[in-house]
CSV table of C-alpha atoms in Angstrom, one decimal:
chain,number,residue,atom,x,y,z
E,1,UNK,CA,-14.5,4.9,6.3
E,2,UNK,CA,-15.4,8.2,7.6
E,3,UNK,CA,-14.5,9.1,11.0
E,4,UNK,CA,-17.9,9.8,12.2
E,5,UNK,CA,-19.4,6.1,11.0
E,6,UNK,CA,-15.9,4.4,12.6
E,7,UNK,CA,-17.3,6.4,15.8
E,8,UNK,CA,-20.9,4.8,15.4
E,9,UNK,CA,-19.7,1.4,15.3
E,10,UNK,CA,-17.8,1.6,18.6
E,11,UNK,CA,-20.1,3.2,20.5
E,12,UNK,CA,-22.4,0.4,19.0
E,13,UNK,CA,-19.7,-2.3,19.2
E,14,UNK,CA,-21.0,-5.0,21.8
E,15,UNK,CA,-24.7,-4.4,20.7
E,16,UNK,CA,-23.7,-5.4,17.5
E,17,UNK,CA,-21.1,-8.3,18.6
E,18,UNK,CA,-24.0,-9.9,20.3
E,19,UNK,CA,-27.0,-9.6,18.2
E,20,UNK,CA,-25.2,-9.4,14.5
E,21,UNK,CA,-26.1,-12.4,12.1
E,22,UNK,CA,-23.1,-12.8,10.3
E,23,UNK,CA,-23.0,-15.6,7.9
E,24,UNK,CA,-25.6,-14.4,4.9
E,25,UNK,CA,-24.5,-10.5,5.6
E,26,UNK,CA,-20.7,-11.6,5.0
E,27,UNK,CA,-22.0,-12.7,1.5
E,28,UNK,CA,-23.6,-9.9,0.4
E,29,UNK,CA,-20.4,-7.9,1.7
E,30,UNK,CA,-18.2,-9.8,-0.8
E,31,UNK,CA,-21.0,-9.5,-3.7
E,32,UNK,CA,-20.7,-5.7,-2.9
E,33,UNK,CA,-16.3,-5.8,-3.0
E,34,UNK,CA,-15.9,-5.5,0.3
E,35,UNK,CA,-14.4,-8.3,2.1
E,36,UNK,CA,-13.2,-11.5,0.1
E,37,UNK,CA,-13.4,-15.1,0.6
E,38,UNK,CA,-10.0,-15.6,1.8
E,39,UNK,CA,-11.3,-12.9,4.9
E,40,UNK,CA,-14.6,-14.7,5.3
E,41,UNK,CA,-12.6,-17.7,6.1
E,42,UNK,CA,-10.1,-15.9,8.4
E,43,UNK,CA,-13.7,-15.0,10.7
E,44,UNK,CA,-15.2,-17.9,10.6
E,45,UNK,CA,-11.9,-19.9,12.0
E,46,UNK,CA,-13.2,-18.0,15.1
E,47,UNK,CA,-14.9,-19.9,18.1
E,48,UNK,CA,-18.4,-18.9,18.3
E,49,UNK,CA,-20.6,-15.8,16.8
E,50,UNK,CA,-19.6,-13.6,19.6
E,51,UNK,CA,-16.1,-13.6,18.6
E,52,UNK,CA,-16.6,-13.7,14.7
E,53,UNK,CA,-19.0,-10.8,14.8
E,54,UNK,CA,-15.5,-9.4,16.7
E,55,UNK,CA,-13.3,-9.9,14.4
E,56,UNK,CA,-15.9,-8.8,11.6
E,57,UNK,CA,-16.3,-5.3,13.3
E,58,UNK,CA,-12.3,-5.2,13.7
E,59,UNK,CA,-11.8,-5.9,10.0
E,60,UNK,CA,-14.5,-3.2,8.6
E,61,UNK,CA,-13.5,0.1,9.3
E,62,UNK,CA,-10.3,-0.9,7.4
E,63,UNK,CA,-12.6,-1.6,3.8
E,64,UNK,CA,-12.1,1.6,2.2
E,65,UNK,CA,-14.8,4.5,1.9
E,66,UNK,CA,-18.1,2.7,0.8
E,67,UNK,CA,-17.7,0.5,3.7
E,68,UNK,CA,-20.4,1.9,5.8
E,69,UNK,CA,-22.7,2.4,3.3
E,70,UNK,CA,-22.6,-1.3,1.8
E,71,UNK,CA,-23.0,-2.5,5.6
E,72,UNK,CA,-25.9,-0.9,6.2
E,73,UNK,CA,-27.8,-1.6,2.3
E,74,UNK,CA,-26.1,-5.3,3.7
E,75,UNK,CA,-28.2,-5.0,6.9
E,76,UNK,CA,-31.5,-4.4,5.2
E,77,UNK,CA,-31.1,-7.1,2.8
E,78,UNK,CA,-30.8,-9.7,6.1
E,79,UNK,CA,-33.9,-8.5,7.6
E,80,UNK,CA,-31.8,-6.6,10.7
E,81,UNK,CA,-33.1,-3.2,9.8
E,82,UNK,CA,-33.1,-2.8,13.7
E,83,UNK,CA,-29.0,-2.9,13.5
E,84,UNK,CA,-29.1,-0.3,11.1
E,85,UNK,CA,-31.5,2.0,13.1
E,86,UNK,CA,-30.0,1.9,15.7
E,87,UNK,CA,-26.1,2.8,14.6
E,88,UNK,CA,-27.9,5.4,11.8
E,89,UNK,CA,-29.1,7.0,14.9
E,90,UNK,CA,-25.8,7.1,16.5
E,91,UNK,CA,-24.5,8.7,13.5
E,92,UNK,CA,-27.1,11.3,13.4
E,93,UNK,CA,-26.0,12.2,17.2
E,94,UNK,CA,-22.2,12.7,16.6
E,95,UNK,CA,-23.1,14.6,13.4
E,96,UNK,CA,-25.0,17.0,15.4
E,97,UNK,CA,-22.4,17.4,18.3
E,98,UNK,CA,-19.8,18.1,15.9
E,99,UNK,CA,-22.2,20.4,13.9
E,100,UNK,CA,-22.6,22.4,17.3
E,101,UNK,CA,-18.3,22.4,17.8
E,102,UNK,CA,-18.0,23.7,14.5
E,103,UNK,CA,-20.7,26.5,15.2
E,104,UNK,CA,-18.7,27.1,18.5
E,105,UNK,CA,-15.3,27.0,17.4
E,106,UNK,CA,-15.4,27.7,13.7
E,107,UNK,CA,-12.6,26.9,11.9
E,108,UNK,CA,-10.6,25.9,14.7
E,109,UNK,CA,-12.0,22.5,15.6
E,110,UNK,CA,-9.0,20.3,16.2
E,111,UNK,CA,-10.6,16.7,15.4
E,112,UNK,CA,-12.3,16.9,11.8
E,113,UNK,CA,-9.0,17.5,9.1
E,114,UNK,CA,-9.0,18.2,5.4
E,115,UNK,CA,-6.4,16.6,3.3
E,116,UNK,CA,-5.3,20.0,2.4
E,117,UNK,CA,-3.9,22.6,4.1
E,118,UNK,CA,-5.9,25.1,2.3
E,119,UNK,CA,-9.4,23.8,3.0
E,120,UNK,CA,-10.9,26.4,4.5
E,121,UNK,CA,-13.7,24.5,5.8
E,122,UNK,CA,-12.7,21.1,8.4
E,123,UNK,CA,-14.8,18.4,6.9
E,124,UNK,CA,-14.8,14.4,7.8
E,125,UNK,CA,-12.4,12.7,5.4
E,126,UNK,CA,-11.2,9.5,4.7
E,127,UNK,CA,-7.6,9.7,5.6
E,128,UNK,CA,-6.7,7.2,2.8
E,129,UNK,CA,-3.4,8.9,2.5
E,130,UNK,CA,-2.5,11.9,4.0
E,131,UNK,CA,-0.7,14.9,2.6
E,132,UNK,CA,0.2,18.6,3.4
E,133,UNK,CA,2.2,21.0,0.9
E,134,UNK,CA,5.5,22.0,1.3
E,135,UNK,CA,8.1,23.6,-0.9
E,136,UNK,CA,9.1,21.8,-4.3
E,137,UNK,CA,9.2,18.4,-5.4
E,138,UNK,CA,12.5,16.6,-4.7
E,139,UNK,CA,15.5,16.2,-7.3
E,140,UNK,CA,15.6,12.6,-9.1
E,141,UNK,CA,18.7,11.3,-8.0
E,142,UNK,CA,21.3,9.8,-10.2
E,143,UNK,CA,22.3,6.4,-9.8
E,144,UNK,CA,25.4,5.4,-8.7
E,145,UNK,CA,27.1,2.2,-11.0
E,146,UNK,CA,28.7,-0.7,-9.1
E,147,UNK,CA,32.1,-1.7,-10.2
E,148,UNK,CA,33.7,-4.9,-12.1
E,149,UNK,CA,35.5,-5.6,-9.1
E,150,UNK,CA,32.6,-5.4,-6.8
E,151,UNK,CA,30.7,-8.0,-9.7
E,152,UNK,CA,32.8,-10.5,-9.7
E,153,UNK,CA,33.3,-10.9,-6.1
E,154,UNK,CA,29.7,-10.8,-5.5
E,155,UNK,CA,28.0,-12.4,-8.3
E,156,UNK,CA,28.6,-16.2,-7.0
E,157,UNK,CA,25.9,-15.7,-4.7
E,158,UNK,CA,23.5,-13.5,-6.2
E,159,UNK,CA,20.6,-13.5,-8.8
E,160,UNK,CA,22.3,-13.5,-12.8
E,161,UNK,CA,21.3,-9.9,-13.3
E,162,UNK,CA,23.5,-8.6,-16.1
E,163,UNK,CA,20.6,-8.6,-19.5
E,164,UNK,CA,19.8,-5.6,-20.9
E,165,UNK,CA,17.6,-4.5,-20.0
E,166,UNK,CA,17.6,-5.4,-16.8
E,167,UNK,CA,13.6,-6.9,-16.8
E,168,UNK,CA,10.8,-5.5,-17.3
E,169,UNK,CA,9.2,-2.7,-15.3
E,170,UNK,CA,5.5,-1.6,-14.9
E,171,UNK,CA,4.5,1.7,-13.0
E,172,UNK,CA,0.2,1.2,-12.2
E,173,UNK,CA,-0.2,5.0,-11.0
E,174,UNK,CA,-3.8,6.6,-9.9
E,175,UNK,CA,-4.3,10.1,-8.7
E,176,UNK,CA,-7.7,10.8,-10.2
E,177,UNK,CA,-10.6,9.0,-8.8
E,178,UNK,CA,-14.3,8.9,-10.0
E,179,UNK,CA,-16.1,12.2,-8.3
E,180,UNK,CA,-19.4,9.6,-6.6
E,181,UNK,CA,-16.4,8.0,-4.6
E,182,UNK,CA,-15.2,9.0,-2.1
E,183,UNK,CA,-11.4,9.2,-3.0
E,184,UNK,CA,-9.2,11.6,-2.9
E,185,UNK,CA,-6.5,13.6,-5.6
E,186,UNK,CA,-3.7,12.1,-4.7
E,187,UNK,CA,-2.0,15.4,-5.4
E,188,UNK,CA,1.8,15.0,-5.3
E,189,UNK,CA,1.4,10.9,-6.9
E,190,UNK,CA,2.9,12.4,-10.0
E,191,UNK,CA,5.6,13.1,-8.2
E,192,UNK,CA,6.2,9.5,-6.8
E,193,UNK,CA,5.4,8.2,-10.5
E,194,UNK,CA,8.0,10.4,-12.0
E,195,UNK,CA,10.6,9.6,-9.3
E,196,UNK,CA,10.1,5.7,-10.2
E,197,UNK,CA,10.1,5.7,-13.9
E,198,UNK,CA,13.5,7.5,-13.7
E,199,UNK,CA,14.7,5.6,-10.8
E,200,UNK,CA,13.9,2.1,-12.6
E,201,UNK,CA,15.2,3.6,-16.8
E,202,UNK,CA,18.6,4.7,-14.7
E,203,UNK,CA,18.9,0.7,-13.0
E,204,UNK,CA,18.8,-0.3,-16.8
E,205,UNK,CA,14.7,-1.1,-16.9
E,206,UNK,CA,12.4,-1.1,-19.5
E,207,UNK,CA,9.9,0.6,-18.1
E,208,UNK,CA,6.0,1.0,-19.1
E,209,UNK,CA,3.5,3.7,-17.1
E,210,UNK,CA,-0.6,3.2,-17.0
E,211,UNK,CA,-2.0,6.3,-15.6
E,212,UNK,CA,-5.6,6.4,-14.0
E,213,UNK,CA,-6.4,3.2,-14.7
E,214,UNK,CA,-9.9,1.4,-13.5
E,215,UNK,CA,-9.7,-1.7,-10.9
E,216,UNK,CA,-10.6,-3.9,-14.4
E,217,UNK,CA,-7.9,-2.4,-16.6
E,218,UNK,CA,-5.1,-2.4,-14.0
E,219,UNK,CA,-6.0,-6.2,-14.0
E,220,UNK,CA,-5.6,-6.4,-17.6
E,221,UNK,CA,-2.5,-4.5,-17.5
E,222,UNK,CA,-0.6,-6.6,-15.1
E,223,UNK,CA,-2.3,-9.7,-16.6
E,224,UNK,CA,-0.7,-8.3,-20.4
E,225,UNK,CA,3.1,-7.8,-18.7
E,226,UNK,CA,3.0,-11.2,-16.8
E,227,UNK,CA,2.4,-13.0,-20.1
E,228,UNK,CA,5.1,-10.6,-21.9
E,229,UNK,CA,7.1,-13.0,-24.1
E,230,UNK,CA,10.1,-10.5,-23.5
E,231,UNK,CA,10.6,-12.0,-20.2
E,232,UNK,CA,12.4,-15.0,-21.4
E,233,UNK,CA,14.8,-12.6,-22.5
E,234,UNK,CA,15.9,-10.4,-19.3
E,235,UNK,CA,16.9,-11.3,-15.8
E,236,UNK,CA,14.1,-9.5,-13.5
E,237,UNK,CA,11.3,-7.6,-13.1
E,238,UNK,CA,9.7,-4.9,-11.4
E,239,UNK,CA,6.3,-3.8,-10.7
E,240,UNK,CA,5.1,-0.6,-8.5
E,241,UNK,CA,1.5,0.4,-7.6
E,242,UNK,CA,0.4,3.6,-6.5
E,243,UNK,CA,-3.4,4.5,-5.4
E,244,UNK,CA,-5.5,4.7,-2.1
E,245,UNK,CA,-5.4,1.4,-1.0
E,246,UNK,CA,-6.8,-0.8,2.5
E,247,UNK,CA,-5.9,-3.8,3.6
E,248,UNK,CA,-5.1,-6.4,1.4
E,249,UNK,CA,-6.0,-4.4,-1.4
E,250,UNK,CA,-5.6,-0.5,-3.7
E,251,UNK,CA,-8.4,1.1,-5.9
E,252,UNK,CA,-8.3,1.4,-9.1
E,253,UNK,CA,-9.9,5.1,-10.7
E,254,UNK,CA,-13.2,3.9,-10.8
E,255,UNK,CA,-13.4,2.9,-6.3
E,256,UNK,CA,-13.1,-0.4,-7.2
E,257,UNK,CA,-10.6,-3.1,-5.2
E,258,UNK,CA,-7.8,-4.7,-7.1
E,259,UNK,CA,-7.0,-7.2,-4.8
E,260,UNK,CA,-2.7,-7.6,-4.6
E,261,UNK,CA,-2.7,-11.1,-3.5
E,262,UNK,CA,-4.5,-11.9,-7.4
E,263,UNK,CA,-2.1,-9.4,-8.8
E,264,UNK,CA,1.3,-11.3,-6.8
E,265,UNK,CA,-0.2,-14.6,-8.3
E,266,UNK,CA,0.1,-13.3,-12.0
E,267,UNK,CA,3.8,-13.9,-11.4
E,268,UNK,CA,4.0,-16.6,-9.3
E,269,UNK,CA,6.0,-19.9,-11.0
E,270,UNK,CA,3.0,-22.1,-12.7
E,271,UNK,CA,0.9,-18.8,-14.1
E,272,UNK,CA,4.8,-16.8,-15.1
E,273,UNK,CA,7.3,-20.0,-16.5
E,274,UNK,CA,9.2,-17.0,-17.9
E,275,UNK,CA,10.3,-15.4,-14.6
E,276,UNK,CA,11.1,-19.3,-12.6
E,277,UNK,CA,13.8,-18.6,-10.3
E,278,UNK,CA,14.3,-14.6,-11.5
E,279,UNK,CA,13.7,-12.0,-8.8
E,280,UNK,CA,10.2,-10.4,-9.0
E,281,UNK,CA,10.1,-7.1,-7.3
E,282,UNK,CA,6.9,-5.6,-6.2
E,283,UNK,CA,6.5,-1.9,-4.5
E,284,UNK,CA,3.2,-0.6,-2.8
E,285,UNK,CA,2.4,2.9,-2.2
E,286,UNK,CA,-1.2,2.5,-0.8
E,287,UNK,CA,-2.3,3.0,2.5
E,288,UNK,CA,-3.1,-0.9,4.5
E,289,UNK,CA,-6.1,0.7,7.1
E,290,UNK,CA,-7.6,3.7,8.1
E,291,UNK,CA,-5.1,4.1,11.7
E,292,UNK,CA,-2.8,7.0,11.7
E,293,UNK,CA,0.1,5.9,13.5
E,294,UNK,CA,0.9,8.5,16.3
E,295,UNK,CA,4.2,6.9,17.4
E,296,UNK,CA,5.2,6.7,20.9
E,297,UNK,CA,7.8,8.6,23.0
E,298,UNK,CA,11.4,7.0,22.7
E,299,UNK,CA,12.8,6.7,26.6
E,300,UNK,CA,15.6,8.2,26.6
E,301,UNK,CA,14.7,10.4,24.1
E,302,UNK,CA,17.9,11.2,22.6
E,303,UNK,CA,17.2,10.4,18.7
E,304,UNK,CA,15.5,13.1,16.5
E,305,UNK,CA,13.3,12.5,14.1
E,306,UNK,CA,14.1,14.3,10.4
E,307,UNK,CA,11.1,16.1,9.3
E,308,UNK,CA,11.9,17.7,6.7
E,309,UNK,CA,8.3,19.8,5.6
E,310,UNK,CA,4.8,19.9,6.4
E,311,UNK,CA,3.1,16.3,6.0
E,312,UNK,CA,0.2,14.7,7.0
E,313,UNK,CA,-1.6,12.5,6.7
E,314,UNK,CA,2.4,-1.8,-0.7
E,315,UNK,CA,14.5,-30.0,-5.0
E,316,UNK,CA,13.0,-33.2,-4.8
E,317,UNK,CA,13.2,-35.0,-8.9
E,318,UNK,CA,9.9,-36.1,-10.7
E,319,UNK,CA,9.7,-39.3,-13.1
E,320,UNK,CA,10.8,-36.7,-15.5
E,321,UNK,CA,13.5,-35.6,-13.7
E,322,UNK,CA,12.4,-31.8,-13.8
E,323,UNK,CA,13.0,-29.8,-11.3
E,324,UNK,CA,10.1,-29.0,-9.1
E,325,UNK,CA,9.7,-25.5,-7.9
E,326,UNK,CA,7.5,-24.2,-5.0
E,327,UNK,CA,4.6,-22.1,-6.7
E,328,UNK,CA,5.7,-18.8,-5.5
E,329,UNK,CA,9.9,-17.8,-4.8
E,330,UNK,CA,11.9,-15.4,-5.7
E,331,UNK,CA,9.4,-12.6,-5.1
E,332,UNK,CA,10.5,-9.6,-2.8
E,333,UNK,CA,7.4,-7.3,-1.9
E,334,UNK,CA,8.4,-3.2,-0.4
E,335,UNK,CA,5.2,-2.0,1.5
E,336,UNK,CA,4.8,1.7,2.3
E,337,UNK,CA,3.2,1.3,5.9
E,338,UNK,CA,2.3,-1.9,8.1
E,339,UNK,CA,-1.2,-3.6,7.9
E,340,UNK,CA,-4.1,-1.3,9.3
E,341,UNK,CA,-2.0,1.8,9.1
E,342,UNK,CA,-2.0,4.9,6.7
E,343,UNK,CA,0.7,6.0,4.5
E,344,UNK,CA,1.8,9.5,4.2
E,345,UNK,CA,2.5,11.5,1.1
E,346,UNK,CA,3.9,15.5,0.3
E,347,UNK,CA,1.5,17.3,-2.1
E,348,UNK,CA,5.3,18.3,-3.4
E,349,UNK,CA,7.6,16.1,-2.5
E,350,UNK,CA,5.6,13.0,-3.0
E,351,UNK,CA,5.2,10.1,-0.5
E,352,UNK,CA,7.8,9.4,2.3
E,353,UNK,CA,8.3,5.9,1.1
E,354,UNK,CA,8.9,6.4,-2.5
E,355,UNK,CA,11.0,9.5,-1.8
E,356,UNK,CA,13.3,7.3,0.5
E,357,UNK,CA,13.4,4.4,-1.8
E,358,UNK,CA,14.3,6.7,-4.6
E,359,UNK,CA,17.0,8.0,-2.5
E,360,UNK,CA,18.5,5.0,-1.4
E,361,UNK,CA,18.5,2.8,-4.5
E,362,UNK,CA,20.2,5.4,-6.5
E,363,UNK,CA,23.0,6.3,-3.8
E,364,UNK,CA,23.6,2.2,-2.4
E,365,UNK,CA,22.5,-0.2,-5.4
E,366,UNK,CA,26.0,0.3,-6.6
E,367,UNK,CA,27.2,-2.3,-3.6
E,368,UNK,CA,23.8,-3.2,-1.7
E,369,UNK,CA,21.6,-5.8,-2.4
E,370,UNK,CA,17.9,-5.0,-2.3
E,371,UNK,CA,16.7,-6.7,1.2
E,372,UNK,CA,19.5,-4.4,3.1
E,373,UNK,CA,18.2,-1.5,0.7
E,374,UNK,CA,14.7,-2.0,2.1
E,375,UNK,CA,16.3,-2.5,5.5
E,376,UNK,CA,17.7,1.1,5.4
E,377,UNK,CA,14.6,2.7,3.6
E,378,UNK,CA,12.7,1.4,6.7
E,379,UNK,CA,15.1,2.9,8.7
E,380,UNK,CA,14.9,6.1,6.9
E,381,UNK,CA,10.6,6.1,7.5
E,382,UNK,CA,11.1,5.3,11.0
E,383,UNK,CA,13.1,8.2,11.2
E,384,UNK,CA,10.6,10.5,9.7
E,385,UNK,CA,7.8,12.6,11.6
E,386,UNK,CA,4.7,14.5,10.1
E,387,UNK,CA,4.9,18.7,11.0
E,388,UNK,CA,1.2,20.0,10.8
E,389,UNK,CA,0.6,21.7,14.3
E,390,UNK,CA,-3.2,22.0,15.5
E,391,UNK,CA,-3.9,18.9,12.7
E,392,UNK,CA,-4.2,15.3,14.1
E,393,UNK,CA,-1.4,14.8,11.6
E,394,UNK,CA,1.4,16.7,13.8
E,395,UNK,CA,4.1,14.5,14.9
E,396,UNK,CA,2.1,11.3,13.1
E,397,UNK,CA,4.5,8.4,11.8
E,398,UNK,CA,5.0,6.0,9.0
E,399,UNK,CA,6.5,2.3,9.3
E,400,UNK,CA,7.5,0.5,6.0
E,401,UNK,CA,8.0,-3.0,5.6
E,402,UNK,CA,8.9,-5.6,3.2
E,403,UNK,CA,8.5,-9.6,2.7
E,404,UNK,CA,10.2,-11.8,0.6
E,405,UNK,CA,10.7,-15.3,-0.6
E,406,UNK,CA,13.9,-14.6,-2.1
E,407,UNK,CA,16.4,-17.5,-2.6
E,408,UNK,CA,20.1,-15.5,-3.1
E,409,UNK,CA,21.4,-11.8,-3.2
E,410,UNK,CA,19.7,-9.4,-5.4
E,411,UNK,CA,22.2,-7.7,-5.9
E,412,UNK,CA,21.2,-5.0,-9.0
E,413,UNK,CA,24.9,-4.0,-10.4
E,414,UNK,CA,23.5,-0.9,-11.9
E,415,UNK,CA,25.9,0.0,-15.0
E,416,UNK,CA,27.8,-3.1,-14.9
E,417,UNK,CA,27.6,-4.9,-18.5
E,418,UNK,CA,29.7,-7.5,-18.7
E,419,UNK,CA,32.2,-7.1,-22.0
E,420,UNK,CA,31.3,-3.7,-22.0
C-alpha cells in the first residue's frame, strides 16, 4: 500500500474504528483476495466492533498494493460511501502537501523514495522489497562435502539422507509483474534464483526452475511436484519462493496472492504419503508487511554492523496397527524477514537472505545441520545494515527467521555416498 493511503487511514483511524461496519465489507475483501478466511476469523475472535474494526485497520496496510483501492470499491458496495469520502479527501490533502514539497525542494525531498537509485524523479512506492545497486553480483560458492567419519558418527540421530539425489527441489522465481499492478522488477531476483539452483545441484538436488509464473500456475506447479512419484524414491525435498510477498502470502506475475499456508499443506502427511517422516524444506524470499525495520541503537554500542554496498529497501497404534502421524512434521520453513516487515534485496548482489544462506550452506553443511545453519544466517542478517544516505533506507535492517516441526538432525552430508 502506498505511503500516502497508509497516511490517510491513520489520520482517519478512530473515525473509522468507531463508525466502520465490518462484517459484510470483510466479505467482499476476501471475494476481492485480500484478506482470507483464516484472518476474518482472527478479527472476529475480538471483543466488540470497536476492537475488530482495530485489528481490521492494523491488518490492511500489510495486503499488498491493491489494498486501498479494493477497500474503498469495498466501501461503496456497503452503502458507507461517507467512509470513503471522507479518507479520499484526506488523500487528496497529503497529495497536495507533498506536491507543494516537491515544488519546494525538488529532487531533494527526503520522505517519498524510488526503488532505484537512478530514479530521477521521488515518487510514492510500495516498498515491497527494497533495493539499491552496488557493484557485481556475488560468486556462487562451492560446497564444502562432509566426511565418512563425520556420517557415521552423526547419522544415528539424524534424517536418512544419503539417495541420490538428495530430493527433489523446486525454485518458484518472479521478477516480472503485470504493468496495471503495482509491482515492482525485482531487479537483482535472478541473481537470488541463480544462487539457489547452484546452491541446491551442488547439495546433490534435482532441481526444477518456473520463472514468472502467475498466482494460478505457481499453484499448479507446486501441486504437480507434491504429487511427483519420484519422491518415493529420495530422502528430502526443497522448495524456495521468491516474489513480492505480504503477510501470509507472495504474488504471483499476474498481482494475484498465492497464499503459503495452501502451498505448506501440499506437503503436509495426508495430501504427500511420499514424503511421511522425510524433511521438507521450505525458503521464502518475500517481504511479510509493508514496515521497514529501522533497528535501534545497541547500548553499548561496541558491535558493527557489515554493510557491505548500497541497499535499501519466506505414536499411539490403530486397529490396524499403523502408525499414526500428526498431519504436518518434519517440515522446516527459512523466512527472509519477520511478519509485518520488508525484506531487502541488491539490484546486484541479490537479497540479503539468500546471499547469506547461499554462503553458509556451502561453507557449514559439511558438519552443521540445517536449524543451526538458519541460526547463523539469522545471525549473519542481524548483522547487516542498509547504506543509502538521504533515503529512508540508510541504516534500515533485516531480521530472518525460521520455524520448524522437525523431528531429528537434518543433517545434509553434502558429497557423502555411502559405498562410494
Amino acid at each position: 500500500m502506498q505511503r500516502c493511503h497508509q497516511e490517510a487511514l491513520k489520520k482517519n483511524r478512530v473515525m473509522l474504528a468507531k463508525q466502520l461496519l465490518l462484517s459484510e465489507l470483510m466479505e467482499h475483501m476476501i471475494e476481492k483476495d485480500i484478506i482470507t478466511a483464516e484472518m476474518v476469523e482472527m478479527i472476529q475472535a475480538k471483543p466488540g466492533s470497536f476492537s475488530q474494526n482495530v485489528e481490521f485497520l492494523n491488518l490492511l496496510p500489510k495486503r499488498g498494493p491493491n489494498a486501498f483501492s479494493a477497500f474503498c470499491e469495498a466501501l461503496r458496495e456497503t452503502k458507507q460511501q461517507h467512509l470513503e469520502a471522507i479518507i479520499l479527501k484526506t488523500t487528496s490533502s497529503l497529495s497536495q502537501g507533498l506536491a507543494r514539497l516537491e515544488h519546494h525542494y525538488g529532487s531533494n525531498l527526503p520522505i517519498p523514495i524510488s526503488e532505484s537509485c537512478n530514479s530521477k524523479r521521488p515518487r510514492w512506492i510500495e516498498p515491497m522489497e527494497h533495493s539499491l545497486d552496488n557493484g557485481d553480483g556475488p560468486p556462487i560458492p562451492q560446497v564444502k562435502y562432509c566426511t565418512p567419519k563425520f556420517y557415521h558418527d552423526h547419522q544415528h540421530l539424524a534424517y536418512k539422507l544419503i539417495s541420490e539425489p538428495r530430493g527433489l527441489a523446486l525454485i518458484l522465481s518472479n521478477v516480472h509483474f503485470s504493468s496495471e499492478k503495482d509491482l515492482e522488477y525485482r531487479a537483482g531476483g535472478d541473481v537470488d534464483c541463480t544462487s539457489l539452483e547452484m546452491l541446491f545441484k551442488h547439495l546433490g538436488y534435482q532441481v526444477t526452475v518456473f520463472h514468472d509464473q502467475t498466482a494460478q500456475e505457481m499453484q499448479n506447479a507446486l501441486e504437480r511436484f507434491s504429487k511427483m512419484p519420484d519422491h518415493r524414491d529420495v530422502d528430502s525435498c526443497i522448495v524456495a519462493v521468491l516474489s513480492h510477498g505480504v503477510e501470509g502470502g507472495v504474488y504471483g506475475s499476474d498481482g494475484k496472492l498465492l497464499q503459503l499456508q495452501e502451498a505448506f499443506r501440499l506437503f503436509d502427511n495426508a495430501n504427500c504419503p511420499n514424503l511421511q517422516n522425510k524433511p521438507k524444506m521450505f525458503f521464502i524470499q518475500a517481504c511479510r508487511g509493508d514496515e521497514t525495520d529501522r533497528g535501534v541503537d545497541q547500548q553499548d554500542g561496541r558491535e558493527w554492523s557489515d554493510s557491505p554496498g548500497c541497499e535499501e529497501s519466506d505414536a499411539n497404534k490403530e486397529e490396524n496397527l499403523k502408525l499414526r502421524l500428526p498431519t504436518c512434521s518434519d517440515m522446516i520453513c527459512g523466512y527472509a524477514c519477520l511478519k509485518g516487515t520488508a525484506a531487502m534485496r541488491n539490484t546486484k548482489r541479490g537479497s540479503w537472505y539468500v546471499e547469506a544462506l547461499t554462503s553458509v550452506f556451502a561453507e557449514d553443511s559439511r558438519d552443521t545441520h540445517v536449524a543451526d545453519m538458519l541460526v547463523k544466517v539469522n545471525r549473519r542478517i542481524k548483522q547487516r545494515e542498509g547504506y543509502a544516505p538521504g533515503t529512508e533506507f540508510h541504516r534500515c535492517k533485516e531480521m530472518s527467521e525460521y520455524c520448524s516441526t522437525l523431528c531429528r538432525d537434518l543433517y545434509l552430508f553434502p558429497g557423502y555416498l555411502p559405498g562410494k
